Amino acid sequence: MSQVLYIFIPMLAAIFVPFLYKSVKNIHTGWFVLAVPATLAIIYATYIAKVAKGEVFLAELPWIPSLDISVVSYLDGLSLLFSLLITGIGSLVVLYSIFYLDKHKEKLHNFYVYLLLFMTAMLGVVQSDHLITLYFFWELTSISSFLLIGYWYTRDASRFGALKSMIITVGGGLMMLGGFILLYLMGDTYSIRELIAMAPELMQHPWFTWSLVLILLGAFTKSAQFPFYIWLPDAMEAPTPVSAYLHSATMVKAGIYLVARFTPIFAVSELWVWLVTGVGLLTLFWGSFFAVKQTDLKGILAFSTVSQLGLIMSLLGAGAVAFHVNGAADTVFKYAAFAAIFHLINHATFKGSLFMIAGIIDHETGTRDIRKLGGLMSIMPLSFTVAAIGTFSMAGLPPFNGFLSKEMFLTAMLSLQNFDLFGFDTWGVLFPIVAWVASIFTFIYSFYFVFHTFSGKYKPEQLPHKPHEAPIGMLISPMILAAFVVTIFFIPNIIGDTFVKPAVYAIQPFLYSAPGDIDIHVQAWHGLSPELFMTIGIVLVGVLLFVALPKWQGLYNAFPRALTLNNFYDKIMLGLDVGLNRVSRLYMTGSMRHYLLYMFSAIVVIVIGTLIVKDAFTFTFKGAAPIHPYGVILIIVLICGTCIALLAKSRLTAIIGLGAVGYTVALFFVIFNAPDLALTQLVIETISVALFLLAFYHLPKLGKSEERIRFQVNRAIISVAVGVMVTLVALSAHSQKLVPSISKYYEETVYSLAGGGNIVNVILVDYRGFDTLFEIAVLSIAGIGILAMIKLRMNRKGKAHENK
Amino acid sequence: MEILMAFTIGFLFMAAVYLILSKSLLRIIIGTGLLSHGAHLLILTMGGLGGEAPPVLDEGAKTFADPLPQALILTAIVISFGVTAFFLVLAYRSYQELETDDISLMRGSDEDE
Amino acid sequence: MRTNDVILQFTAKIVFFIIFFFSIHIFMAGHYTPGGGFVGGLLTASAIVLLVLAFDLKTVRSVLPINYTYLTAIGLLLALGTAAFPMLLGKPFFTHFFDYYNLPLLGKQSLHTAMLFDGGVYCVVVGVTMTIIQTIGEDE
């Protein structure tokens, strides 16, 4: 129970943020917010020891019991690891943001509310065992990410980036929902645990592949895999703490999480192995290749994140291979899943610190354009140290944690060529090659990032601010992360036993009976293995290419702009915009009369169609009231009045015609025994005429109707059709009384129960009092509307553009 | 009587729709007025026009006119008054602002979104 | 709309009171005989409209200094309050109460909470109608 509440703590805390922001002006709101993730991190840390033994914790909070929907918090190795990342990195990011965002200039309450909302959403994603709530939290992360990217909403680029990420990730989320629903239909349960337990049966189901592809689409869009990665570089418009948090450490890993979580269900499929590994590897290569092209510091990091996410994804795909190999626990394939989780942790540490450094450089120099930067090493030595640690780890050099996971990655890729199912025996050789090439580019952009910023020529004239070292508070968070980067290299097995193995156990539950059974020991040195030679090759080729970078970087511009995915996205969005606009403009002419024409035609078609289809039209004279002599006279008067109103050439005549009709209707009420109606109608008609006369001077004169013949004909046809339809309905209603009137009840009870005599009035104030209540409400609204239209005139001003 | 009324109501509706589809604002308002009259009569007719006495408890009367349609119509009359008044003001305000009563000219242009 | 028709103004004064009292009667009697809040309210409004036509808005306003928007609001609150009151007693929304009393002079009469509700309707109808007429009439 309380375990579920932990998920919602950030969201509840968010309620107080605006008040704190308003009332406590002197203290940066971030200090209050910091307490939330820090507390949660400590709470989750207490679970570590038990979860490392293989225990799981489950708590449930019913949400919509009638639909079997509940919020479930399920903590096993995998979700605990993610929860710790979310709260741990979250604390560091909040700490960093306190120094990054100015408390006077920025709308901190917005920022922290969104951030806390995101925290809840993300904790919900990784802990939910229930498919529907998982989806709910999933989309909530997209929404909070949208809000955070668009935080500086007066910038065009922010809004564009926010919208792009929203469209792509929410679109993917919808696909995923489809996959979830298929899973539910197949397994008849929303619980992921139960679905995993029945995985072998699910596989036989014809919808299995569909749900697999749909869920993967959700994961790929969220984790910025090829070709959906295009939203991530644009998301860099967000404030840097957000980029460090959402777009490198946590949210983009939700897709990874999803793939890892569903591996036990889908890994049996050949398609899964191919898609996850292939797309991951392609993304790895693509991201690293294009990272070198970027000139924006955060752009480089964005593409690098894309590429690293691809790496983890491909490792998870390779980890799924273990499901197809007999005795997998003893073979080399077991490394893949371990490496995936291990690299996920490492990536969060070094990429988080790098983003923070990019933010620091932006903050201190005023630019993130790498062409303007250079030679900052002596000015910002601390930042340089942290950046160097981060980039070397990213490049896969010892003694940093990236080296370890990079080695394991190469091991996993090398082993894929020995895998002899699904055609891997022919294509498998490509995997290590692509991995190797991508690693070279990773090496290059890592060096590019750090050396083009911190070494080289110092160009103060190109920098908006005079640079100096960042305040120490801002450096604390990246330094802590950098410390992790180094520490993990020296104690990989402690991290492995406490965090990675329980998570691997969650991904491959069939292979092991407890996390302790996973006999993987991470070593920095494992002899003169192929992996080591590959690494040496990476460093050699990487250094060569990096030195020659200025010579070949221009090649990127040869890549035609028209063929990029971004261009493709823009074209689609523009095409949708223009195309749909054109389609709707076909019928949305802006002319009220056309719309009315549609409506009336629709009514006629539907009603007459129903009459025909249901064979509802009947006609009989039986039961008709006798023809009233006055009635006939009134009908004649009524028709005359209608004709006057219809054909009148002047305003006055038309109004008189309408008035005549109104009074005749009142007389009808008289002869049909409806005294209340007659009274009301008479008075209303009088007041209406007075109203028309009051407004008379303001009203336009009736012009001659100059219509095009075609519209006139349409108009005549439609009006006759409506007339005929109403007549038919009235006749049928008269001719078939299926049930007796419920008025009998009113007649019987009006005196005894309601204490009244006038049934109509009693119905109004008592039996159907609700109608009357709403009616007077409507009447009041009409009155207020009129008052507003006349008294409160809008002054015509051009609206201010929202861009500053 | 109901049969005759049915045709009368049909005629009222026809005239109303014809007016509503015209260009001039005032004609449209008059059209809506006719439409509500037609609707009231329709409801009354559908409930049956028999009944010897008004739906008021009184010693001696045996069959009442159906009170329910009457209650509905009473509500409708007042509402349609409110709506007509609203339309009227809307019409003359837009005439003041736009200097035309031709609704075919009153359409949102592409510029203002 | 300024007219100096003495006969019209004189008649209007008298007729106003006739219509006004008739409207009150119609409103009160509504539960047992034709009438009720709607008709009563409309009649009252039409009586005031008659005054407006015979004199002009300014004069009428000085004679009857009523803020009709407030009247509408009061009516809505009265109706809603009557409907909601039974909830305080644990009864469903819109439960009405009534009883018969023998009052001096008037004889056997019923007192009815539906009457209060109808009073709300009456106020709203008068308020809205007069708001409409007044705003249109004042607008230049």
PDB file of N, CA and C in Angstrom, chain C residues 10-78:
ATOM      1  N   PHE C  10     -51.660  57.642 -18.540  1.00  0.00           N
ATOM      2  CA  PHE C  10     -52.617  57.484 -17.452  1.00  0.00           C
ATOM      3  C   PHE C  10     -53.163  56.052 -17.423  1.00  0.00           C
ATOM      4  N   THR C  11     -53.580  55.603 -18.609  1.00  0.00           N
ATOM      5  CA  THR C  11     -54.121  54.244 -18.682  1.00  0.00           C
ATOM      6  C   THR C  11     -53.066  53.237 -18.266  1.00  0.00           C
ATOM      7  N   ALA C  12     -51.857  53.468 -18.749  1.00  0.00           N
ATOM      8  CA  ALA C  12     -50.786  52.515 -18.461  1.00  0.00           C
ATOM      9  C   ALA C  12     -50.587  52.365 -16.962  1.00  0.00           C
ATOM     10  N   LYS C  13     -50.668  53.520 -16.245  1.00  0.00           N
ATOM     11  CA  LYS C  13     -50.475  53.449 -14.795  1.00  0.00           C
ATOM     12  C   LYS C  13     -51.501  52.532 -14.164  1.00  0.00           C
ATOM     13  N   ILE C  14     -52.741  52.706 -14.572  1.00  0.00           N
ATOM     14  CA  ILE C  14     -53.787  51.890 -13.962  1.00  0.00           C
ATOM     15  C   ILE C  14     -53.660  50.444 -14.395  1.00  0.00           C
ATOM     16  N   VAL C  15     -53.464  50.255 -15.706  1.00  0.00           N
ATOM     17  CA  VAL C  15     -53.397  48.889 -16.222  1.00  0.00           C
ATOM     18  C   VAL C  15     -52.204  48.147 -15.628  1.00  0.00           C
ATOM     19  N   PHE C  16     -51.147  48.896 -15.389  1.00  0.00           N
ATOM     20  CA  PHE C  16     -49.965  48.259 -14.796  1.00  0.00           C
ATOM     21  C   PHE C  16     -50.347  47.553 -13.502  1.00  0.00           C
ATOM     22  N   PHE C  17     -51.075  48.295 -12.661  1.00  0.00           N
ATOM     23  CA  PHE C  17     -51.425  47.685 -11.372  1.00  0.00           C
ATOM     24  C   PHE C  17     -52.361  46.506 -11.560  1.00  0.00           C
ATOM     25  N   ILE C  18     -53.287  46.652 -12.509  1.00  0.00           N
ATOM     26  CA  ILE C  18     -54.199  45.534 -12.744  1.00  0.00           C
ATOM     27  C   ILE C  18     -53.420  44.300 -13.174  1.00  0.00           C
ATOM     28  N   ILE C  19     -52.558  44.498 -14.172  1.00  0.00           N
ATOM     29  CA  ILE C  19     -51.805  43.340 -14.671  1.00  0.00           C
ATOM     30  C   ILE C  19     -50.901  42.789 -13.568  1.00  0.00           C
ATOM     31  N   PHE C  20     -50.297  43.703 -12.823  1.00  0.00           N
ATOM     32  CA  PHE C  20     -49.362  43.256 -11.804  1.00  0.00           C
ATOM     33  C   PHE C  20     -50.059  42.382 -10.762  1.00  0.00           C
ATOM     34  N   PHE C  21     -51.199  42.879 -10.275  1.00  0.00           N
ATOM     35  CA  PHE C  21     -51.889  42.072  -9.257  1.00  0.00           C
ATOM     36  C   PHE C  21     -52.428  40.792  -9.848  1.00  0.00           C
ATOM     37  N   PHE C  22     -52.879  40.879 -11.093  1.00  0.00           N
ATOM     38  CA  PHE C  22     -53.347  39.666 -11.758  1.00  0.00           C
ATOM     39  C   PHE C  22     -52.204  38.660 -11.864  1.00  0.00           C
ATOM     40  N   SER C  23     -51.049  39.176 -12.175  1.00  0.00           N
ATOM     41  CA  SER C  23     -49.906  38.261 -12.329  1.00  0.00           C
ATOM     42  C   SER C  23     -49.582  37.600 -10.995  1.00  0.00           C
ATOM     43  N   ILE C  24     -49.675  38.383  -9.908  1.00  0.00           N
ATOM     44  CA  ILE C  24     -49.413  37.776  -8.608  1.00  0.00           C
ATOM     45  C   ILE C  24     -50.453  36.693  -8.318  1.00  0.00           C
ATOM     46  N   HIS C  25     -51.667  37.009  -8.675  1.00  0.00           N
ATOM     47  CA  HIS C  25     -52.722  36.020  -8.456  1.00  0.00           C
ATOM     48  C   HIS C  25     -52.452  34.748  -9.249  1.00  0.00           C
ATOM     49  N   ILE C  26     -52.117  34.946 -10.514  1.00  0.00           N
ATOM     50  CA  ILE C  26     -51.852  33.808 -11.397  1.00  0.00           C
ATOM     51  C   ILE C  26     -50.709  32.963 -10.842  1.00  0.00           C
ATOM     52  N   PHE C  27     -49.704  33.680 -10.350  1.00  0.00           N
ATOM     53  CA  PHE C  27     -48.536  32.984  -9.811  1.00  0.00           C
ATOM     54  C   PHE C  27     -48.927  32.165  -8.579  1.00  0.00           C
ATOM     55  N   MET C  28     -49.689  32.791  -7.674  1.00  0.00           N
ATOM     56  CA  MET C  28     -50.070  32.110  -6.446  1.00  0.00           C
ATOM     57  C   MET C  28     -50.993  30.937  -6.719  1.00  0.00           C
ATOM     58  N   ALA C  29     -51.872  31.132  -7.677  1.00  0.00           N
ATOM     59  CA  ALA C  29     -52.895  30.123  -7.891  1.00  0.00           C
ATOM     60  C   ALA C  29     -52.383  28.964  -8.728  1.00  0.00           C
ATOM     61  N   GLY C  30     -51.174  29.120  -9.235  1.00  0.00           N
ATOM     62  CA  GLY C  30     -50.667  28.186 -10.242  1.00  0.00           C
ATOM     63  C   GLY C  30     -50.697  26.726  -9.862  1.00  0.00           C
ATOM     64  N   HIS C  31     -50.650  26.459  -8.553  1.00  0.00           N
ATOM     65  CA  HIS C  31     -50.549  25.051  -8.203  1.00  0.00           C
ATOM     66  C   HIS C  31     -51.868  24.319  -8.391  1.00  0.00           C
ATOM     67  N   TYR C  32     -52.948  25.076  -8.347  1.00  0.00           N
ATOM     68  CA  TYR C  32     -54.248  24.398  -8.439  1.00  0.00           C
ATOM     69  C   TYR C  32     -55.015  24.715  -9.700  1.00  0.00           C
ATOM     70  N   THR C  33     -54.830  25.897 -10.201  1.00  0.00           N
ATOM     71  CA  THR C  33     -55.513  26.281 -11.441  1.00  0.00           C
ATOM     72  C   THR C  33     -54.457  26.787 -12.408  1.00  0.00           C
ATOM     73  N   PRO C  34     -54.828  26.972 -13.679  1.00  0.00           N
ATOM     74  CA  PRO C  34     -53.806  27.413 -14.640  1.00  0.00           C
ATOM     75  C   PRO C  34     -53.033  28.622 -14.147  1.00  0.00           C
ATOM     76  N   GLY C  35     -51.764  28.625 -14.416  1.00  0.00           N
ATOM     77  CA  GLY C  35     -50.906  29.722 -13.969  1.00  0.00           C
ATOM     78  C   GLY C  35     -49.588  29.173 -13.495  1.00  0.00           C
ATOM     79  N   GLY C  36     -48.878  29.941 -12.707  1.00  0.00           N
ATOM     80  CA  GLY C  36     -47.603  29.472 -12.182  1.00  0.00           C
ATOM     81  C   GLY C  36     -46.510  30.497 -12.376  1.00  0.00           C
ATOM     82  N   GLY C  37     -45.322  30.088 -12.028  1.00  0.00           N
ATOM     83  CA  GLY C  37     -44.193  31.006 -12.043  1.00  0.00           C
ATOM     84  C   GLY C  37     -43.907  31.605 -13.402  1.00  0.00           C
ATOM     85  N   PHE C  38     -43.963  30.783 -14.438  1.00  0.00           N
ATOM     86  CA  PHE C  38     -43.640  31.278 -15.777  1.00  0.00           C
ATOM     87  C   PHE C  38     -44.607  32.367 -16.206  1.00  0.00           C
ATOM     88  N   VAL C  39     -45.899  32.000 -16.175  1.00  0.00           N
ATOM     89  CA  VAL C  39     -46.893  32.936 -16.646  1.00  0.00           C
ATOM     90  C   VAL C  39     -46.891  34.171 -15.767  1.00  0.00           C
ATOM     91  N   GLY C  40     -46.834  33.938 -14.446  1.00  0.00           N
ATOM     92  CA  GLY C  40     -46.830  35.066 -13.521  1.00  0.00           C
ATOM     93  C   GLY C  40     -45.672  36.005 -13.822  1.00  0.00           C
ATOM     94  N   GLY C  41     -44.496  35.415 -13.951  1.00  0.00           N
ATOM     95  CA  GLY C  41     -43.318  36.234 -14.228  1.00  0.00           C
ATOM     96  C   GLY C  41     -43.454  36.996 -15.528  1.00  0.00           C
ATOM     97  N   LEU C  42     -43.935  36.290 -16.541  1.00  0.00           N
ATOM     98  CA  LEU C  42     -44.065  36.956 -17.841  1.00  0.00           C
ATOM     99  C   LEU C  42     -45.079  38.087 -17.772  1.00  0.00           C
ATOM    100  N   LEU C  43     -46.162  37.851 -17.046  1.00  0.00           N
ATOM    101  CA  LEU C  43     -47.179  38.901 -16.938  1.00  0.00           C
ATOM    102  C   LEU C  43     -46.610  40.114 -16.221  1.00  0.00           C
ATOM    103  N   THR C  44     -45.920  39.872 -15.129  1.00  0.00           N
ATOM    104  CA  THR C  44     -45.300  40.987 -14.413  1.00  0.00           C
ATOM    105  C   THR C  44     -44.378  41.756 -15.345  1.00  0.00           C
ATOM    106  N   ALA C  45     -43.554  40.968 -16.074  1.00  0.00           N
ATOM    107  CA  ALA C  45     -42.627  41.618 -16.989  1.00  0.00           C
ATOM    108  C   ALA C  45     -43.394  42.431 -18.023  1.00  0.00           C
ATOM    109  N   SER C  46     -44.473  41.859 -18.524  1.00  0.00           N
ATOM    110  CA  SER C  46     -45.201  42.593 -19.559  1.00  0.00           C
ATOM    111  C   SER C  46     -45.828  43.855 -18.985  1.00  0.00           C
ATOM    112  N   ALA C  47     -46.218  43.808 -17.715  1.00  0.00           N
ATOM    113  CA  ALA C  47     -46.729  45.020 -17.091  1.00  0.00           C
ATOM    114  C   ALA C  47     -45.657  46.104 -17.063  1.00  0.00           C
ATOM    115  N   ILE C  48     -44.459  45.689 -16.718  1.00  0.00           N
ATOM    116  CA  ILE C  48     -43.364  46.677 -16.683  1.00  0.00           C
ATOM    117  C   ILE C  48     -43.055  47.171 -18.097  1.00  0.00           C
ATOM    118  N   VAL C  49     -43.112  46.227 -19.058  1.00  0.00           N
ATOM    119  CA  VAL C  49     -42.863  46.619 -20.446  1.00  0.00           C
ATOM    120  C   VAL C  49     -43.889  47.666 -20.876  1.00  0.00           C
ATOM    121  N   LEU C  50     -45.122  47.485 -20.419  1.00  0.00           N
ATOM    122  CA  LEU C  50     -46.162  48.463 -20.759  1.00  0.00           C
ATOM    123  C   LEU C  50     -45.763  49.847 -20.246  1.00  0.00           C
ATOM    124  N   LEU C  51     -45.286  49.881 -19.014  1.00  0.00           N
ATOM    125  CA  LEU C  51     -44.830  51.159 -18.464  1.00  0.00           C
ATOM    126  C   LEU C  51     -43.704  51.741 -19.310  1.00  0.00           C
ATOM    127  N   VAL C  52     -42.789  50.850 -19.688  1.00  0.00           N
ATOM    128  CA  VAL C  52     -41.646  51.311 -20.486  1.00  0.00           C
ATOM    129  C   VAL C  52     -42.132  51.923 -21.785  1.00  0.00           C
ATOM    130  N   LEU C  53     -43.111  51.276 -22.385  1.00  0.00           N
ATOM    131  CA  LEU C  53     -43.604  51.788 -23.660  1.00  0.00           C
ATOM    132  C   LEU C  53     -44.314  53.126 -23.465  1.00  0.00           C
ATOM    133  N   ALA C  54     -45.055  53.243 -22.360  1.00  0.00           N
ATOM    134  CA  ALA C  54     -45.828  54.452 -22.160  1.00  0.00           C
ATOM    135  C   ALA C  54     -44.930  55.610 -21.717  1.00  0.00           C
ATOM    136  N   PHE C  55     -43.999  55.335 -20.844  1.00  0.00           N
ATOM    137  CA  PHE C  55     -43.073  56.390 -20.418  1.00  0.00           C
ATOM    138  C   PHE C  55     -41.755  56.163 -21.139  1.00  0.00           C
ATOM    139  N   ASP C  56     -40.692  56.050 -20.400  1.00  0.00           N
ATOM    140  CA  ASP C  56     -39.448  55.612 -21.037  1.00  0.00           C
ATOM    141  C   ASP C  56     -38.591  54.921 -19.983  1.00  0.00           C
ATOM    142  N   LEU C  57     -37.499  54.372 -20.418  1.00  0.00           N
ATOM    143  CA  LEU C  57     -36.715  53.517 -19.533  1.00  0.00           C
ATOM    144  C   LEU C  57     -36.250  54.240 -18.284  1.00  0.00           C
ATOM    145  N   LYS C  58     -35.850  55.500 -18.483  1.00  0.00           N
ATOM    146  CA  LYS C  58     -35.282  56.235 -17.359  1.00  0.00           C
ATOM    147  C   LYS C  58     -36.314  56.415 -16.258  1.00  0.00           C
ATOM    148  N   THR C  59     -37.507  56.852 -16.672  1.00  0.00           N
ATOM    149  CA  THR C  59     -38.566  57.068 -15.699  1.00  0.00           C
ATOM    150  C   THR C  59     -38.877  55.775 -14.965  1.00  0.00           C
ATOM    151  N   VAL C  60     -39.024  54.726 -15.755  1.00  0.00           N
ATOM    152  CA  VAL C  60     -39.379  53.446 -15.151  1.00  0.00           C
ATOM    153  C   VAL C  60     -38.300  53.000 -14.183  1.00  0.00           C
ATOM    154  N   ARG C  61     -37.085  53.262 -14.574  1.00  0.00           N
ATOM    155  CA  ARG C  61     -36.001  52.849 -13.693  1.00  0.00           C
ATOM    156  C   ARG C  61     -36.028  53.609 -12.371  1.00  0.00           C
ATOM    157  N   SER C  62     -36.373  54.879 -12.447  1.00  0.00           N
ATOM    158  CA  SER C  62     -36.407  55.646 -11.191  1.00  0.00           C
ATOM    159  C   SER C  62     -37.599  55.230 -10.340  1.00  0.00           C
ATOM    160  N   VAL C  63     -38.675  54.788 -10.984  1.00  0.00           N
ATOM    161  CA  VAL C  63     -39.829  54.342 -10.204  1.00  0.00           C
ATOM    162  C   VAL C  63     -39.581  52.952  -9.616  1.00  0.00           C
ATOM    163  N   LEU C  64     -39.030  52.080 -10.450  1.00  0.00           N
ATOM    164  CA  LEU C  64     -38.755  50.705  -9.993  1.00  0.00           C
ATOM    165  C   LEU C  64     -37.248  50.460  -9.991  1.00  0.00           C
ATOM    166  N   PRO C  65     -36.567  50.893  -8.955  1.00  0.00           N
ATOM    167  CA  PRO C  65     -35.108  50.749  -8.974  1.00  0.00           C
ATOM    168  C   PRO C  65     -34.670  49.320  -8.656  1.00  0.00           C
ATOM    169  N   ILE C  66     -34.918  48.448  -9.578  1.00  0.00           N
ATOM    170  CA  ILE C  66     -34.559  47.042  -9.345  1.00  0.00           C
ATOM    171  C   ILE C  66     -33.404  46.676 -10.266  1.00  0.00           C
ATOM    172  N   ASN C  67     -32.427  46.052  -9.716  1.00  0.00           N
ATOM    173  CA  ASN C  67     -31.366  45.521 -10.569  1.00  0.00           C
ATOM    174  C   ASN C  67     -31.803  44.121 -11.022  1.00  0.00           C
ATOM    175  N   TYR C  68     -32.138  44.022 -12.296  1.00  0.00           N
ATOM    176  CA  TYR C  68     -32.749  42.771 -12.752  1.00  0.00           C
ATOM    177  C   TYR C  68     -31.761  41.615 -12.820  1.00  0.00           C
ATOM    178  N   THR C  69     -30.493  41.922 -13.002  1.00  0.00           N
ATOM    179  CA  THR C  69     -29.526  40.813 -12.981  1.00  0.00           C
ATOM    180  C   THR C  69     -29.460  40.203 -11.583  1.00  0.00           C
ATOM    181  N   TYR C  70     -29.537  41.070 -10.572  1.00  0.00           N
ATOM    182  CA  TYR C  70     -29.557  40.523  -9.220  1.00  0.00           C
ATOM    183  C   TYR C  70     -30.814  39.682  -9.008  1.00  0.00           C
ATOM    184  N   LEU C  71     -31.915  40.207  -9.549  1.00  0.00           N
ATOM    185  CA  LEU C  71     -33.171  39.488  -9.378  1.00  0.00           C
ATOM    186  C   LEU C  71     -33.052  38.081  -9.981  1.00  0.00           C
ATOM    187  N   THR C  72     -32.427  38.014 -11.165  1.00  0.00           N
ATOM    188  CA  THR C  72     -32.219  36.705 -11.795  1.00  0.00           C
ATOM    189  C   THR C  72     -31.400  35.800 -10.889  1.00  0.00           C
ATOM    190  N   ALA C  73     -30.323  36.373 -10.377  1.00  0.00           N
ATOM    191  CA  ALA C  73     -29.448  35.566  -9.526  1.00  0.00           C
ATOM    192  C   ALA C  73     -30.193  35.094  -8.290  1.00  0.00           C
ATOM    193  N   ILE C  74     -30.974  36.014  -7.698  1.00  0.00           N
ATOM    194  CA  ILE C  74     -31.729  35.633  -6.496  1.00  0.00           C
ATOM    195  C   ILE C  74     -32.688  34.490  -6.839  1.00  0.00           C
ATOM    196  N   GLY C  75     -33.347  34.633  -7.993  1.00  0.00           N
ATOM    197  CA  GLY C  75     -34.289  33.594  -8.399  1.00  0.00           C
ATOM    198  C   GLY C  75     -33.607  32.249  -8.545  1.00  0.00           C
ATOM    199  N   LEU C  76     -32.459  32.253  -9.209  1.00  0.00           N
ATOM    200  CA  LEU C  76     -31.730  30.992  -9.410  1.00  0.00           C
ATOM    201  C   LEU C  76     -31.340  30.384  -8.069  1.00  0.00           C
ATOM    202  N   LEU C  77     -30.850  31.239  -7.167  1.00  0.00           N
ATOM    203  CA  LEU C  77     -30.435  30.737  -5.864  1.00  0.00           C
ATOM    204  C   LEU C  77     -31.625  30.177  -5.088  1.00  0.00           C
ATOM    205  N   LEU C  78     -32.736  30.906  -5.181  1.00  0.00           N
ATOM    206  CA  LEU C  78     -33.932  30.459  -4.473  1.00  0.00           C
ATOM    207  C   LEU C  78     -34.359  29.081  -4.971  1.00  0.00           C
TER     208      LEU C  78
END
